Amino acid sequence: MQPPISTRLKKTSVVSDNFKNCEPDISTYPLLRAFQSVYFHPLSKTPGPKLWAYSRLPFIIGFIRGLIRGIVVQDIQRLHLRYGPMVRIAPDEVTFAQPEAWTDILRADFPKDPRWWAGEPGRESVLAPTFTTHALKGQEPILQQYVNLLIERLRNLANQESAINIAAWCNYTTFDIFGDLGYGEKAACFGSAARFYPLIELVLTKCIPTSLREEYDNHRKLIADKVQRRLNLEQERLPLDTINATFLELTTGGSETTATVLSGTLNYLVNNRDKLSILEQEIRDLEESGLSLSTLQDLPYLNAVLKEGLRLCPPVPWILSRRVPDGGAHVCGTWLPAGIAVSIQAYSMSRNSNYFHDASSFVPKRWLPKVLKVPSSPFSKDRREAVQPFSVGPYSCIGQHLAWAEMRLILAKLGRS
Ligand code: HEM
């Protein structure tokens, strides 16, 4: 059970700890402390709303309001549009929407911010072999089987219904694939996987409607049943709670993410029929046997469509904070003291017209190798390195090969049918 948010924020008030040697201890005087935070703080020159620099409370209120309305990412984007690529969103937190932030922040020496990540973070090497490109070759029949099933179900539905909820069907498929690969092969290994329990979960549990909560509880029960079934077959090596919690996180991270990109991309395609036709043509030109993972990997337009989908609909729209390590560090050319929390706004960056020509439009050709080579193309100056949907560095996504394989196969088979 996590301690209340207020306790955790108080315990980790890094700025006051780090500066207590050079400043009078004013922690007992909230007003003085707020005044210091705005005017005599190493971040006092960092752009951002003044009120948010006084206290973390406005950030928390704005965050919860944004979550409830489903516009938290757009709220942060508005802050970046107003204040620029570097914004102070709390007394001790700065957020970045600048391509250099990926490599400046996501380094091994920048630890994950414990306020967002409960428990010891860290990639468990035992997980990695499950998701290599090599392992994926052996798993291809499973992927083909579930994607064929999806197409079959959609065909049947198309004959009966006028509208199909494609987002739900993408979710069923990626959930089934992950379930088969994860629970069928390495359940006990996953038990020791990296766990993260973001603050967002704690906040959400307080404000989600009962119907959604029930849905979540059913999902948990489904996970627990699956794990229990698997454990009945194997010798138990880890506490059941740990395994259940880990699988709950992994099934969301390993299925909803991929389904989100797919549904977002499909939405753009049906609203951009000219681009859909180019994609369909590219797929129809393949032999039936061409719908294999290795062939799809090299299809230029299919891959461009998905990269554009990942740019506009990143399922992880911002990267949760890391901490500036001891001794301080430069981030995007600005020196920051130790303990400051730093995060990256992927969504704001991807849609910024300083980095992308026609930034808010769906233009897959911006990713085509032949377009990149034409210096006169308006897309040749796009900052493509700004799009890192799977993150970079030591904690980047280990499921990215699987995600790419699922996305290519589902889109190609849908385009063919
Ligand atoms: C389009 C699909 C996906 C996207 C965009 C995505 C994105 C990400 C991102 C951005 C992170 C890093 C988060 C951070 O550092 O704050 C991450 C971590 C992770 N992802 Fe994915 N992911 C996707 C699919 C998957 C799949 C299919 C799996 C596994 C089946 C998976 C498993 C993981 C795991 C285990 C981590 C934690 C890695 C660690 O902490 O070492 N993801 N993902």
CSV table of N, CA and C and ligand atoms in Angstrom, one decimal, residues 112 117 123 131 178 250 253-254 257-258 261 315-316 319 322 389-391 395-399 402-403, ligand 1:
chain,number,residue,atom,x,y,z
A,112,LYS,N,15.5,7.1,-11.9
A,112,LYS,CA,14.0,7.4,-12.0
A,112,LYS,C,13.6,8.1,-10.7
A,117,TRP,N,7.9,6.3,-9.4
A,117,TRP,CA,8.3,4.9,-9.6
A,117,TRP,C,8.5,4.3,-8.2
A,123,ARG,N,15.7,-2.7,-15.2
A,123,ARG,CA,15.4,-3.7,-16.2
A,123,ARG,C,16.0,-5.1,-15.7
A,131,PHE,N,12.1,-10.8,-25.9
A,131,PHE,CA,11.6,-9.9,-26.9
A,131,PHE,C,12.6,-9.5,-27.9
A,178,PHE,N,0.1,-11.1,-26.3
A,178,PHE,CA,0.9,-11.0,-25.1
A,178,PHE,C,0.7,-12.1,-24.1
A,250,LEU,N,2.6,-5.3,-16.9
A,250,LEU,CA,3.1,-5.7,-18.2
A,250,LEU,C,2.0,-5.9,-19.3
A,253,GLY,N,1.2,-2.4,-20.4
A,253,GLY,CA,2.3,-1.9,-21.2
A,253,GLY,C,2.5,-2.7,-22.5
A,254,GLY,N,2.2,-4.0,-22.4
A,254,GLY,CA,2.5,-4.8,-23.6
A,254,GLY,C,1.4,-5.0,-24.5
A,257,THR,N,-0.6,-0.3,-25.3
A,257,THR,CA,0.2,0.6,-26.0
A,257,THR,C,0.1,0.4,-27.5
A,258,THR,N,0.4,-0.9,-27.9
A,258,THR,CA,0.4,-1.2,-29.3
A,258,THR,C,-1.0,-0.9,-29.9
A,261,VAL,N,-1.6,2.8,-30.6
A,261,VAL,CA,-1.0,3.4,-31.9
A,261,VAL,C,-1.8,2.9,-33.1
A,315,PRO,N,1.7,6.4,-27.5
A,315,PRO,CA,0.9,5.8,-26.3
A,315,PRO,C,1.5,6.2,-25.0
A,316,VAL,N,2.8,6.5,-25.0
A,316,VAL,CA,3.4,7.1,-23.8
A,316,VAL,C,3.7,8.5,-24.1
A,319,ILE,N,7.4,11.1,-20.8
A,319,ILE,CA,8.3,10.2,-20.1
A,319,ILE,C,8.4,10.7,-18.6
A,322,ARG,N,12.9,11.8,-14.3
A,322,ARG,CA,14.2,11.3,-13.7
A,322,ARG,C,14.7,12.4,-12.8
A,389,PRO,N,9.3,7.1,-29.6
A,389,PRO,CA,8.1,6.6,-28.9
A,389,PRO,C,8.4,5.4,-27.9
A,390,PHE,N,9.6,4.8,-28.2
A,390,PHE,CA,9.9,3.6,-27.3
A,390,PHE,C,11.0,4.1,-26.2
A,391,SER,N,11.2,5.4,-26.2
A,391,SER,CA,12.2,6.0,-25.3
A,391,SER,C,13.6,5.5,-25.7
A,395,TYR,N,16.4,2.3,-19.8
A,395,TYR,CA,15.1,1.9,-19.5
A,395,TYR,C,14.1,2.0,-20.7
A,396,SER,N,14.7,2.0,-21.9
A,396,SER,CA,13.8,2.1,-23.1
A,396,SER,C,13.0,0.8,-23.2
A,397,CYS,N,12.0,0.8,-24.0
A,397,CYS,CA,11.1,-0.3,-24.1
A,397,CYS,C,11.7,-1.6,-24.6
A,398,ILE,N,11.6,-2.7,-23.9
A,398,ILE,CA,12.1,-3.9,-24.3
A,398,ILE,C,11.2,-4.7,-25.2
A,399,GLY,N,9.9,-4.2,-25.4
A,399,GLY,CA,9.0,-4.9,-26.2
A,399,GLY,C,8.8,-4.3,-27.6
A,402,LEU,N,8.6,-6.6,-30.7
A,402,LEU,CA,7.2,-7.3,-30.7
A,402,LEU,C,6.2,-6.3,-31.1
A,403,ALA,N,6.2,-5.1,-30.6
A,403,ALA,CA,5.2,-4.1,-30.9
A,403,ALA,C,5.3,-3.8,-32.4
B,1,HEM,C1,3.7,0.7,-29.6
B,1,HEM,C2,3.9,0.0,-28.5
B,1,HEM,C3,4.8,0.4,-27.3
B,1,HEM,C4,5.3,1.7,-27.0
B,1,HEM,C5,5.1,3.0,-27.7
B,1,HEM,C6,6.1,1.5,-25.8
B,1,HEM,C7,6.7,2.5,-25.1
B,1,HEM,C8,7.5,2.3,-24.0
B,1,HEM,C9,8.2,3.4,-23.3
B,1,HEM,C10,8.2,4.9,-23.8
B,1,HEM,C11,8.9,2.9,-22.3
B,1,HEM,C12,9.8,3.6,-21.3
B,1,HEM,C13,9.0,4.3,-20.2
B,1,HEM,C14,9.9,5.2,-19.4
B,1,HEM,O1,11.1,5.1,-19.4
B,1,HEM,O2,9.4,6.1,-18.7
B,1,HEM,C15,8.5,1.5,-22.2
B,1,HEM,C16,9.0,0.6,-21.3
B,1,HEM,C17,8.7,-0.8,-21.3
B,1,HEM,N1,7.9,-1.5,-22.2
B,1,HEM,FE1,7.0,-0.7,-23.8
B,1,HEM,N2,6.0,0.2,-25.4
B,1,HEM,C18,5.3,-0.5,-26.3
B,1,HEM,C19,5.0,-1.9,-26.3
B,1,HEM,C20,5.5,-2.8,-25.4
B,1,HEM,C21,5.3,-4.2,-25.5
B,1,HEM,C22,4.6,-4.9,-26.6
B,1,HEM,C23,5.9,-4.7,-24.4
B,1,HEM,C24,6.1,-6.2,-23.9
B,1,HEM,C25,5.4,-7.1,-24.3
B,1,HEM,C26,6.5,-3.6,-23.6
B,1,HEM,C27,7.2,-3.8,-22.5
B,1,HEM,C28,7.9,-2.8,-21.8
B,1,HEM,C29,8.6,-3.0,-20.6
B,1,HEM,C30,8.8,-4.3,-19.8
B,1,HEM,C31,9.1,-1.7,-20.2
B,1,HEM,C32,10.0,-1.3,-19.0
B,1,HEM,C33,11.5,-1.4,-19.4
B,1,HEM,C34,12.4,-1.1,-18.3
B,1,HEM,O3,12.0,-0.4,-17.3
B,1,HEM,O4,13.5,-1.6,-18.3
B,1,HEM,N3,6.2,-2.5,-24.3
B,1,HEM,N4,7.7,1.2,-23.3
